CSV table of C-alpha atoms in Angstrom, one decimal:
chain,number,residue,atom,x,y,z
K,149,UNK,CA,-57.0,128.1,17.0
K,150,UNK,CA,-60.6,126.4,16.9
K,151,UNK,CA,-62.0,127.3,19.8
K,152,UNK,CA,-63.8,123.9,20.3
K,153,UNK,CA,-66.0,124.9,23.3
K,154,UNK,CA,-68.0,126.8,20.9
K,155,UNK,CA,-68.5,124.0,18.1
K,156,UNK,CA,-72.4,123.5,19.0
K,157,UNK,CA,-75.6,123.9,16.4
K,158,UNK,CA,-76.8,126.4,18.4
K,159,UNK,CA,-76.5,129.7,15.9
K,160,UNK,CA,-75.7,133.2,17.0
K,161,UNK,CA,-78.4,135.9,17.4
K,162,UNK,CA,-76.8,137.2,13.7
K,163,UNK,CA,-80.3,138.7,13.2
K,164,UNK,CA,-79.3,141.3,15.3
K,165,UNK,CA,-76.2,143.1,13.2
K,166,UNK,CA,-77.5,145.7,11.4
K,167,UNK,CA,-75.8,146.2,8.2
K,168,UNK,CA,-75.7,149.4,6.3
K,169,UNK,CA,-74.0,149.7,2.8
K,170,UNK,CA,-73.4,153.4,1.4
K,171,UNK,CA,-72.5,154.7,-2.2
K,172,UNK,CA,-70.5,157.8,-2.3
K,173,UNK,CA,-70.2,160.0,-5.3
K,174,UNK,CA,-71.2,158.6,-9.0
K,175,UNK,CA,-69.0,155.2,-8.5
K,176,UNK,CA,-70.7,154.1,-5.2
K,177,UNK,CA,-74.1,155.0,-6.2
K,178,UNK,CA,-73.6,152.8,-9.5
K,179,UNK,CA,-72.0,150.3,-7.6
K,180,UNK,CA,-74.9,149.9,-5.4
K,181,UNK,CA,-77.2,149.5,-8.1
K,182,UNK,CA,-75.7,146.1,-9.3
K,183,UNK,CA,-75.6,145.3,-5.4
K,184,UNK,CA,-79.6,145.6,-5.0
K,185,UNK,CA,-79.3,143.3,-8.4
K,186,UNK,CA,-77.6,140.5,-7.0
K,187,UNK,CA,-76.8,140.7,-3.4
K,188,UNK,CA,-79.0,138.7,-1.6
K,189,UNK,CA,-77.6,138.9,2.2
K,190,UNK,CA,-80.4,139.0,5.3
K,191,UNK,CA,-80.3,141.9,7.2
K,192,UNK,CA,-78.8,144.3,4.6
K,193,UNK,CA,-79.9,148.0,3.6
K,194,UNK,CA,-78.9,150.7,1.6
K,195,UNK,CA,-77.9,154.5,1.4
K,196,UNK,CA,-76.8,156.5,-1.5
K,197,UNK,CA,-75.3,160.1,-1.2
K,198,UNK,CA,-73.7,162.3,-4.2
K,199,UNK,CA,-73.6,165.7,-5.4
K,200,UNK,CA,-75.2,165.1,-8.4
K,201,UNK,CA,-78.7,165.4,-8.4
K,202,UNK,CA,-79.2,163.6,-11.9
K,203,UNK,CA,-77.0,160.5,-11.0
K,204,UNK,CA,-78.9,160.2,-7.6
K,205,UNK,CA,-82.3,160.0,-9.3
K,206,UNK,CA,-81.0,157.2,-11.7
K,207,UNK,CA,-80.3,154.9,-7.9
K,208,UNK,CA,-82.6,152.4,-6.9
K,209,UNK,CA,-81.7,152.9,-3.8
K,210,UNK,CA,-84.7,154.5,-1.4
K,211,UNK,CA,-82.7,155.9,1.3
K,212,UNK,CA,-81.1,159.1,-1.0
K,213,UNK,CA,-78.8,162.1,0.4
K,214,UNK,CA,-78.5,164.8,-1.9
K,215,UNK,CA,-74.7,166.2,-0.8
K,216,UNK,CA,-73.7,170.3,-0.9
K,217,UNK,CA,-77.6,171.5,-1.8
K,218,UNK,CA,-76.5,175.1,-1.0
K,219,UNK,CA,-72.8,174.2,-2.1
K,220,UNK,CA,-72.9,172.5,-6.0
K,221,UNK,CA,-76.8,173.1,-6.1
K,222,UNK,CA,-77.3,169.5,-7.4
K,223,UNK,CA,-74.8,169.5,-10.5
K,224,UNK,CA,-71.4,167.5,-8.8
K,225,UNK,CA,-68.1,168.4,-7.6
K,226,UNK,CA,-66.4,168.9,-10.6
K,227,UNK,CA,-64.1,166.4,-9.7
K,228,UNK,CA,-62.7,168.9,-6.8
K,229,UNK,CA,-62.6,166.8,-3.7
K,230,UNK,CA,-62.0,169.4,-1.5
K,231,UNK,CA,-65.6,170.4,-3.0
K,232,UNK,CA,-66.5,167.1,-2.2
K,233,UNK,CA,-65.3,167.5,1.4
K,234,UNK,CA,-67.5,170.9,2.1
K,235,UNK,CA,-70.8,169.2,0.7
K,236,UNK,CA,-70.6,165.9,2.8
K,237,UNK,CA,-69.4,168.1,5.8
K,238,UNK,CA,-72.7,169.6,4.5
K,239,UNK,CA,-75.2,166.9,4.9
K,240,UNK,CA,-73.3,165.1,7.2
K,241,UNK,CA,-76.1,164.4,9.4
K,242,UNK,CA,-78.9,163.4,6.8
K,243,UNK,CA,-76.6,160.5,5.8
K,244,UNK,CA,-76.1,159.8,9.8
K,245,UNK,CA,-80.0,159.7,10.0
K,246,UNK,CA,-79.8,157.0,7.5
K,247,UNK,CA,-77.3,155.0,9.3
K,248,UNK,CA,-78.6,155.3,12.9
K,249,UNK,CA,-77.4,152.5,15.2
K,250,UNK,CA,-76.1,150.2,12.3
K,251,UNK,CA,-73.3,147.8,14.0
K,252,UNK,CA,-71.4,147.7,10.0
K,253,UNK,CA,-71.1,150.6,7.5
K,254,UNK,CA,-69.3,149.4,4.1
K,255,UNK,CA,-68.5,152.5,2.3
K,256,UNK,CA,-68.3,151.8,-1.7
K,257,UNK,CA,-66.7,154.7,-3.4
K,258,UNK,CA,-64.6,155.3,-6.5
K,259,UNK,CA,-61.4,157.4,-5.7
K,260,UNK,CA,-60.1,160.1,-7.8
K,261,UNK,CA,-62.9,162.3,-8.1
K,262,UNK,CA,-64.7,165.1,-6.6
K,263,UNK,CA,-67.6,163.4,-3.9
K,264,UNK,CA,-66.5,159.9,-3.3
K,265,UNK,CA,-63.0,160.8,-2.8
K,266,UNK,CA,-64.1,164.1,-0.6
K,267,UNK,CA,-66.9,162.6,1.4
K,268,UNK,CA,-65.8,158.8,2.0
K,269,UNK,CA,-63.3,159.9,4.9
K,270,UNK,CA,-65.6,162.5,6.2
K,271,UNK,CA,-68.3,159.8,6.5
K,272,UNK,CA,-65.5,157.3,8.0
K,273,UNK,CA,-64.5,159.9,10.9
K,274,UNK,CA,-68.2,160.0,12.0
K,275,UNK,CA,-68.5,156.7,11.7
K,276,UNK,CA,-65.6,156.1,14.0
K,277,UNK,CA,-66.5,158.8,16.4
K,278,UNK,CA,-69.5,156.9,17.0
K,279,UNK,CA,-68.1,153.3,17.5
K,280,UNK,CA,-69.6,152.0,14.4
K,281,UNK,CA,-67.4,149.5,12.7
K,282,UNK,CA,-66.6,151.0,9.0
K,283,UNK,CA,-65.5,149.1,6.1
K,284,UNK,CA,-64.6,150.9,3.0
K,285,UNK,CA,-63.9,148.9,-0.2
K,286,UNK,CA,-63.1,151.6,-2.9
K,287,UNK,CA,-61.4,151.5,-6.7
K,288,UNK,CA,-58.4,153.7,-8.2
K,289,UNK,CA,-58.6,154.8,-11.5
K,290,UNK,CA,-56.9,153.5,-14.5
K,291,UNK,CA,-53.6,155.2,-15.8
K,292,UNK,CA,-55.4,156.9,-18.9
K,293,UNK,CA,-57.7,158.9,-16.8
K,294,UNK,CA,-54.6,161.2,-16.1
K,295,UNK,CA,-52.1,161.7,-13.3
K,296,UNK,CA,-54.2,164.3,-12.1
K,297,UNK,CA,-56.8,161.7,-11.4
K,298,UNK,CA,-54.3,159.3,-9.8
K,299,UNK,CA,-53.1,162.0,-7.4
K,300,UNK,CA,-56.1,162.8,-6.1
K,301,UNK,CA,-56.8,159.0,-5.4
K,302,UNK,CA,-54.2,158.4,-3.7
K,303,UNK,CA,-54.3,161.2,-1.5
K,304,UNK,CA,-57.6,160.7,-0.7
K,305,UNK,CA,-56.7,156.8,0.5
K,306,UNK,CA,-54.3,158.3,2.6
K,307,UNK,CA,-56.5,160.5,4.2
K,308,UNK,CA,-59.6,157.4,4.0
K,309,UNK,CA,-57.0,154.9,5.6
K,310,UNK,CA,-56.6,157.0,8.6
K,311,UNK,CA,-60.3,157.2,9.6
K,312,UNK,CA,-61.8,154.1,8.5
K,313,UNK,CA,-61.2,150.9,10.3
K,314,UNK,CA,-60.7,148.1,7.4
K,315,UNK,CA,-60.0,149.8,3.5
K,316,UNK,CA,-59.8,147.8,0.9
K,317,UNK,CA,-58.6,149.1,-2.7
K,318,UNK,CA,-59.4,147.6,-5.9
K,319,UNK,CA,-57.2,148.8,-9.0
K,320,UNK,CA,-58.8,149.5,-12.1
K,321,UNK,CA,-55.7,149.3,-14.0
K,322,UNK,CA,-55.6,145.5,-13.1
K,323,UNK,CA,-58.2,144.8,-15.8
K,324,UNK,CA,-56.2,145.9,-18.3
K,325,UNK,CA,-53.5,142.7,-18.1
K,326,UNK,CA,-56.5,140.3,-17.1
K,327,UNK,CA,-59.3,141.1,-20.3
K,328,UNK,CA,-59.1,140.1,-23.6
K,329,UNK,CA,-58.7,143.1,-26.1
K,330,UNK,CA,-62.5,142.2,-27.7
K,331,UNK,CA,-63.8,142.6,-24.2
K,332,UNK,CA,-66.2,145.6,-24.1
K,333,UNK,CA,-66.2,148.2,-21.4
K,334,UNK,CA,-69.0,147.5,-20.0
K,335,UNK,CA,-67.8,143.8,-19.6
K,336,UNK,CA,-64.7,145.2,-18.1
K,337,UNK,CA,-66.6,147.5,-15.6
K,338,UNK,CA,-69.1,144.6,-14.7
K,339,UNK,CA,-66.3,142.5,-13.2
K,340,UNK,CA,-64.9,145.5,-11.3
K,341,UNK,CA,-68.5,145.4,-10.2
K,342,UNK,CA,-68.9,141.8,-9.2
K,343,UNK,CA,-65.6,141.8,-7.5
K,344,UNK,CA,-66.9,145.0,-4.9
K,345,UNK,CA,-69.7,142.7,-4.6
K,346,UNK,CA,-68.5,139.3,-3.2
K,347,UNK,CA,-66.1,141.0,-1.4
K,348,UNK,CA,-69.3,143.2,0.2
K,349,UNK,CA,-71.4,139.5,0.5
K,350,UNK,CA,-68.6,137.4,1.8
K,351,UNK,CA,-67.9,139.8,5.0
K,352,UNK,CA,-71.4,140.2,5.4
K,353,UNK,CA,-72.4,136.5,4.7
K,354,UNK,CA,-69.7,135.5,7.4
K,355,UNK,CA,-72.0,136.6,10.4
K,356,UNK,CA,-75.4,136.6,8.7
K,357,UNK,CA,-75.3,133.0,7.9
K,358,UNK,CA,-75.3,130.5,10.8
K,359,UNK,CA,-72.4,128.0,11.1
K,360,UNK,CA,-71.3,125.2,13.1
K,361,UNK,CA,-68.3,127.0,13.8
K,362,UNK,CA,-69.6,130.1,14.2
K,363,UNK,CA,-68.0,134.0,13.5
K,364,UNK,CA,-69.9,136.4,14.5
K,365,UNK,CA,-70.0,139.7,15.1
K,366,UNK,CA,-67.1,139.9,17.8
K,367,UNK,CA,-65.2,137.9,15.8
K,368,UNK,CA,-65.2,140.2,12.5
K,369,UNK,CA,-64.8,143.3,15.1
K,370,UNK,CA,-61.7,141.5,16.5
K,371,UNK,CA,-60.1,141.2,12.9
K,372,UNK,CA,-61.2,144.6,11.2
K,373,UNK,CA,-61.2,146.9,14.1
K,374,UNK,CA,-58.7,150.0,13.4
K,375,UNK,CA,-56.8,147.9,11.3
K,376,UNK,CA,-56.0,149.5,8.3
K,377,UNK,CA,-55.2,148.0,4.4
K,378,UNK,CA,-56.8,145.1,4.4
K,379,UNK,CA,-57.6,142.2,1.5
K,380,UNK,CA,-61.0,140.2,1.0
K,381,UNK,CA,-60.4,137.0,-1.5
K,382,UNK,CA,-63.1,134.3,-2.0
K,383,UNK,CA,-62.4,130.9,-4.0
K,384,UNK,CA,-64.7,128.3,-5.0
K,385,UNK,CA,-64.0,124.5,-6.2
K,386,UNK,CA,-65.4,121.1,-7.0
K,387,UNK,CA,-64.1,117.5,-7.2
K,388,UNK,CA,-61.0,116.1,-5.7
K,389,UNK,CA,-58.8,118.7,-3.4
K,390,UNK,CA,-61.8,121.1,-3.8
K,391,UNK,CA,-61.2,122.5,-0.3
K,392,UNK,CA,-57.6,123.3,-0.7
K,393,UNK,CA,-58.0,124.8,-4.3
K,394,UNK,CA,-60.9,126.9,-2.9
K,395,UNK,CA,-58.1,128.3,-0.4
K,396,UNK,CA,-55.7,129.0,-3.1
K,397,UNK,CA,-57.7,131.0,-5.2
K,398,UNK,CA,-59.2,132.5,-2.0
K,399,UNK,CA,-55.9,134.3,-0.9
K,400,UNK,CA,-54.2,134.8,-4.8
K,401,UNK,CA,-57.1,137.3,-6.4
K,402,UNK,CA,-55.2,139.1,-9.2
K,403,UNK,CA,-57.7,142.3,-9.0
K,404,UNK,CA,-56.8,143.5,-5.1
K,405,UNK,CA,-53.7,145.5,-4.9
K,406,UNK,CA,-50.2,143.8,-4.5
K,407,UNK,CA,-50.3,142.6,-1.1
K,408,UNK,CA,-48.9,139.3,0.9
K,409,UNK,CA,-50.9,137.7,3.3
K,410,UNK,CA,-47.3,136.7,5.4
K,411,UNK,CA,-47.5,140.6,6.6
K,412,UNK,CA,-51.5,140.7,7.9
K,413,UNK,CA,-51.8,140.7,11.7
K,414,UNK,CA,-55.8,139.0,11.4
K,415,UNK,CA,-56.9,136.5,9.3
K,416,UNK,CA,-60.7,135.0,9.2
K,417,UNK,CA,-61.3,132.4,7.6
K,418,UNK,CA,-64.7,130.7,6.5
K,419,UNK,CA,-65.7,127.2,5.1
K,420,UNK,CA,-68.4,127.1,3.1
K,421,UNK,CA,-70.2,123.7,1.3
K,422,UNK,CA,-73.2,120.9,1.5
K,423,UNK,CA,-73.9,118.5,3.8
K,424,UNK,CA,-70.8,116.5,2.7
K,425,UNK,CA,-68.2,118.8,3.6
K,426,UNK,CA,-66.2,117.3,6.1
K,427,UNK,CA,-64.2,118.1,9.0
K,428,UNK,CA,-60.7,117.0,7.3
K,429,UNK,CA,-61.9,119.6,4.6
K,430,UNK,CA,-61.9,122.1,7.2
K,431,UNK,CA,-58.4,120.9,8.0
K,432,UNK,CA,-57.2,121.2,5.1
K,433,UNK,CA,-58.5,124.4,3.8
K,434,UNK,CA,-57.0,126.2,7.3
K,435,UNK,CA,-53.8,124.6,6.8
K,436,UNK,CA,-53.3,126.3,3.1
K,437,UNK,CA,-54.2,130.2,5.2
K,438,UNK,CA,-52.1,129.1,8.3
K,439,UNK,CA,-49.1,127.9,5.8
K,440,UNK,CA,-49.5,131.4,3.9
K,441,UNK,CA,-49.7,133.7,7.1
K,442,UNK,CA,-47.6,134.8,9.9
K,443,UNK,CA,-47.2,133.1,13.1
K,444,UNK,CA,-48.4,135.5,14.8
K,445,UNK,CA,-51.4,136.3,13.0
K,446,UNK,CA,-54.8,136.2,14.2
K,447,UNK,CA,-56.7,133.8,12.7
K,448,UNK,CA,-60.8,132.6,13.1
K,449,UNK,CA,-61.4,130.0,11.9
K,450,UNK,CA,-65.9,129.4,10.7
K,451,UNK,CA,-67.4,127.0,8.8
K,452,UNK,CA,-71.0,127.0,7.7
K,453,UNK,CA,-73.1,123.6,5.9
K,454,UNK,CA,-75.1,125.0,3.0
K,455,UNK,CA,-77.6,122.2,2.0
K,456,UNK,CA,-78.5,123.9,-1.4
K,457,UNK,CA,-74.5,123.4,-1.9
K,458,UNK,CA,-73.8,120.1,-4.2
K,459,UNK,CA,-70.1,119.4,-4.4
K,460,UNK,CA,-68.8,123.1,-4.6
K,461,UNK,CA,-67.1,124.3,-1.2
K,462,UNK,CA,-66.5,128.1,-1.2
K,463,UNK,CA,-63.5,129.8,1.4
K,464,UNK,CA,-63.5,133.7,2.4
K,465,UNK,CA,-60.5,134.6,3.3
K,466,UNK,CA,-60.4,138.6,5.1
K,467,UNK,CA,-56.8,139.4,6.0
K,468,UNK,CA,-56.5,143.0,7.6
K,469,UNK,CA,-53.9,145.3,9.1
K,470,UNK,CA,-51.1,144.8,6.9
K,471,UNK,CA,-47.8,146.0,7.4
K,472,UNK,CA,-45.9,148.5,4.9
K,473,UNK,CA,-45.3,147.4,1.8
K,474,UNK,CA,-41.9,145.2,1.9
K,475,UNK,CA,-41.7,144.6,5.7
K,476,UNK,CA,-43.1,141.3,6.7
K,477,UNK,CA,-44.3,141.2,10.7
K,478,UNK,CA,-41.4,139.2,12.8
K,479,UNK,CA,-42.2,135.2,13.0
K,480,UNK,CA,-43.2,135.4,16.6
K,481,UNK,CA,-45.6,135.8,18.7
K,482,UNK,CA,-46.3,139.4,20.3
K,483,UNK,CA,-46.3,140.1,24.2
K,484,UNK,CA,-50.0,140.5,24.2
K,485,UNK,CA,-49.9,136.7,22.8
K,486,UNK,CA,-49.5,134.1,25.8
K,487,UNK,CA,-47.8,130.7,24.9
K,488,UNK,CA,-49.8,127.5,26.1
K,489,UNK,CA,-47.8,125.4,28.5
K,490,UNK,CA,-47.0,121.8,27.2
K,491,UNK,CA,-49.3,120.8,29.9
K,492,UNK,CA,-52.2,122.7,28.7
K,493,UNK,CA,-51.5,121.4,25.1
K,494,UNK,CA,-51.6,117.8,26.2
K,495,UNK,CA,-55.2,118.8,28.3
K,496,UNK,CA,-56.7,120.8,25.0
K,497,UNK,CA,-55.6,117.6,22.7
K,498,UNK,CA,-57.0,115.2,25.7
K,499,UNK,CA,-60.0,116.7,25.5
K,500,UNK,CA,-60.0,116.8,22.3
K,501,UNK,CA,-59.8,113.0,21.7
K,502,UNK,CA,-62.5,112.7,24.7
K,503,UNK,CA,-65.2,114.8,24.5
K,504,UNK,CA,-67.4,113.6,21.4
K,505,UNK,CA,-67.3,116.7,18.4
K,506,UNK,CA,-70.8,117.9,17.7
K,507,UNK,CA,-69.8,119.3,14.4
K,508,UNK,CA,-68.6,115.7,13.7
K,509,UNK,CA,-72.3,114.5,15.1
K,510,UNK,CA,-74.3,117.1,13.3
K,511,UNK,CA,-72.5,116.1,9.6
K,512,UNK,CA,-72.4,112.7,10.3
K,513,UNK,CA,-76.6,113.1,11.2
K,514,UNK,CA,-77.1,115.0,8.1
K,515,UNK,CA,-75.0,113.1,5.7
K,516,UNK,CA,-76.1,110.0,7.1
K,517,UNK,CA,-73.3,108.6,8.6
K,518,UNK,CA,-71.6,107.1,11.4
K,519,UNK,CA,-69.2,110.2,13.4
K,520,UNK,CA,-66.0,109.0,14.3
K,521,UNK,CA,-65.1,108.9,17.9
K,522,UNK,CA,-61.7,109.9,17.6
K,523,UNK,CA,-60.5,112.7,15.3
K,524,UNK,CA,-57.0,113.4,14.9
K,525,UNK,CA,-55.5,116.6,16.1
K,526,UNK,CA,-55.7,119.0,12.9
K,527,UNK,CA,-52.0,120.3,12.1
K,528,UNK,CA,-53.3,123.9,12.7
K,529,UNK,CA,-54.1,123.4,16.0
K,530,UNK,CA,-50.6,122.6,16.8
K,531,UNK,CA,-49.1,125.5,15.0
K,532,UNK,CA,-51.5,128.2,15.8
K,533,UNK,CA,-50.7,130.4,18.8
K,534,UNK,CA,-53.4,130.8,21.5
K,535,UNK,CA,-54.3,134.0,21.7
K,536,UNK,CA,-55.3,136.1,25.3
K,537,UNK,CA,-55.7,139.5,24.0
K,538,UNK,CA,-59.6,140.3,23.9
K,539,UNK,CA,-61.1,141.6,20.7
K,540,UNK,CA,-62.7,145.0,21.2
């Protein structure tokens, strides 16, 4: 649930998460290219490392690694992972330099070749061993690059999923049922690209942005912290119902990898529009994520007022630690998960009605408009479970 005691303008040092994103292998380092084009997130830098000199030189990127000098002597892996594997082992700590005491580490890699799909879970392992929370978003290749090529990608996700704390896997092959046949391949690739990208912004954006119901840093800890397959979905929409059709499309993107939201264990959510976005919005746009998850999920709720924003309202929806593919996690609430007493629900909801809302003050200020002085209870806050387990 909303943690109301924390609904105040006051915004969280967010200046203070360091944020590192790293390209691994040919994929990454492109990938990062058209992130350092577009992505436009405070507090953000960037670190290439491949095997291949000539590929390296091409990134815009000015923190470089040059993986396996003595190993591949500049010319790539060959698409040999284990050769991958020996070069980041390598140069292992050049890239470390690079990250030094970054709180996040997205690694952006494409699997199924030599370097990215080598060197992304040797890079994961340090980053776990030293406490720094890792997020790797990677792709799999499409069928016509060979079974070979699939092999290899999928044992290296094995081997990723076990050392990094949040993955996240974007299939190539999707874009193959979702272009048109006149479509060129650069086209195609592009929205691979744009896809690593929000899903990059959105987790950064959630704690680099100020809200008035803040995330931050603990919060996104709490959600992605050792747990596994995860999926990132952001929707966007205007006009009538725009806060539930943002949801929907937020949790339903058709280029992630077949997963259902009903089996994620964490779920944060954030609310994102202009100066008109209202609290009932907010409502609303939980209640579609509550309806779609577990009841024992996790979920955060954040909202943040953009006043560039016009009448678009954008959700990010992060679901992690998913179970196996066909078991859904038991409609319940885990031991670790205390029940509130009626009593203490009738107090929360009394204080609720009684104590004046400053996010209801601050919009209404803004928007210029009277606050209510009596909200009623959203239906979320009945159904979600209160939660006494601390997030690491």
């Amino acid at each position: 649930m909303i943690d109301f005691d924390n609904l105040n303008e006051q915004a969280h040092d967010s200046s203070s998460v360091r944020i590192k994103i790293l390209g691994i292998g040919g994929a990454g380092c492109n990938t990062v290219n058209s992130m350092m084009d577009s992505l436009d997130v405070e507090g953000v830098s960037f670190v290439v490392a491949n095997s291949d000199l000539q590929s390296l030189r091409q990134s815009k990127a000015n923190n470089k690694v040059q993986l396996g000098v003595k190993t591949t002597k500049g010319l790539g892996c060959g698409a040999n992972p284990e050769i991958g594997r020996r070069s980041t082992e390598e140069d292992l700590d050049r890239i470390l330099e690079h990250i030094g005491d970054a709180d996040i580490v997205f690694i952006v890699a494409g699997m199924g070749g030599g370097t990215g799909s080598g060197g992304a879970p040797v890079v994961a392992k340090a980053l776990k061993d030293r406490g720094i929370l890792s997020i790797a978003i990677v792709t799999k290749p499409f069928s016509f690059e060979g079974k070979r090529r699939m092999m290899v990608a999928e044992q290296a996700l094995e081997t990723l999923k076990k050392e990094v704390d949040t993955l996240i896997v974007v299939p190539n092959e999707k874009l193959l049922s979702l272009v048109d046949r006149s479509v060129s391949m650069i086209a195609a690739f592009e929205m691979i690209n744009k896809l690593l990208i929000h899903s990059v912004k959105s987790i950064s954006s959630i704690i680099s942005r100020s809200g008035h119901i803040n995330v931050d840093f603990a919060d996104l800890r709490t959600i992605m912290k050792g747990m596994g397959l995860a999926m990132m979905g952001t929707g966007s929409a205007s006009g009538v119902n725009r806060a539930v059709e943002a949801a929907k499309k937020a949790i339903s993107s058709e280029l992630l990898e077949n997963m259902d939201i009903k089996s994620a264990r964490g779920v944060l959510l954030n609310v994102c529009g202009g100066l008109d976005l209202s609290l009932h919005e907010i409502n609303d746009a939980a209640n579609v994520i509550y309806d779609a998850s577990n009841a024992s999920a996790h979920v955060i709720v954040g909202s943040v007022i953009d006043p560039e924003m016009d009448d678009e309202v954008i959700v990010s929806v992060v679901a992690t630690g998913f179970a196996p593919i066909g078991h859904v996690q038991p409609e319940k609430v885990a031991a670790a998960v205390a029940q509130p007493s009626v009593a203490s629900q009738k107090s929360e909801e009394k204080r609720f009605y009684t104590e004046e809302s400053q996010l209801a003050k601050v919009m209404a200020e803004k928007a210029d408009i009277q606050p209510v002085d009596a909200l009623d209870v959203p239906a979320y806050l009945r159904k979600q479970e209160f939660s006494d387990q601390p997030g690491e």
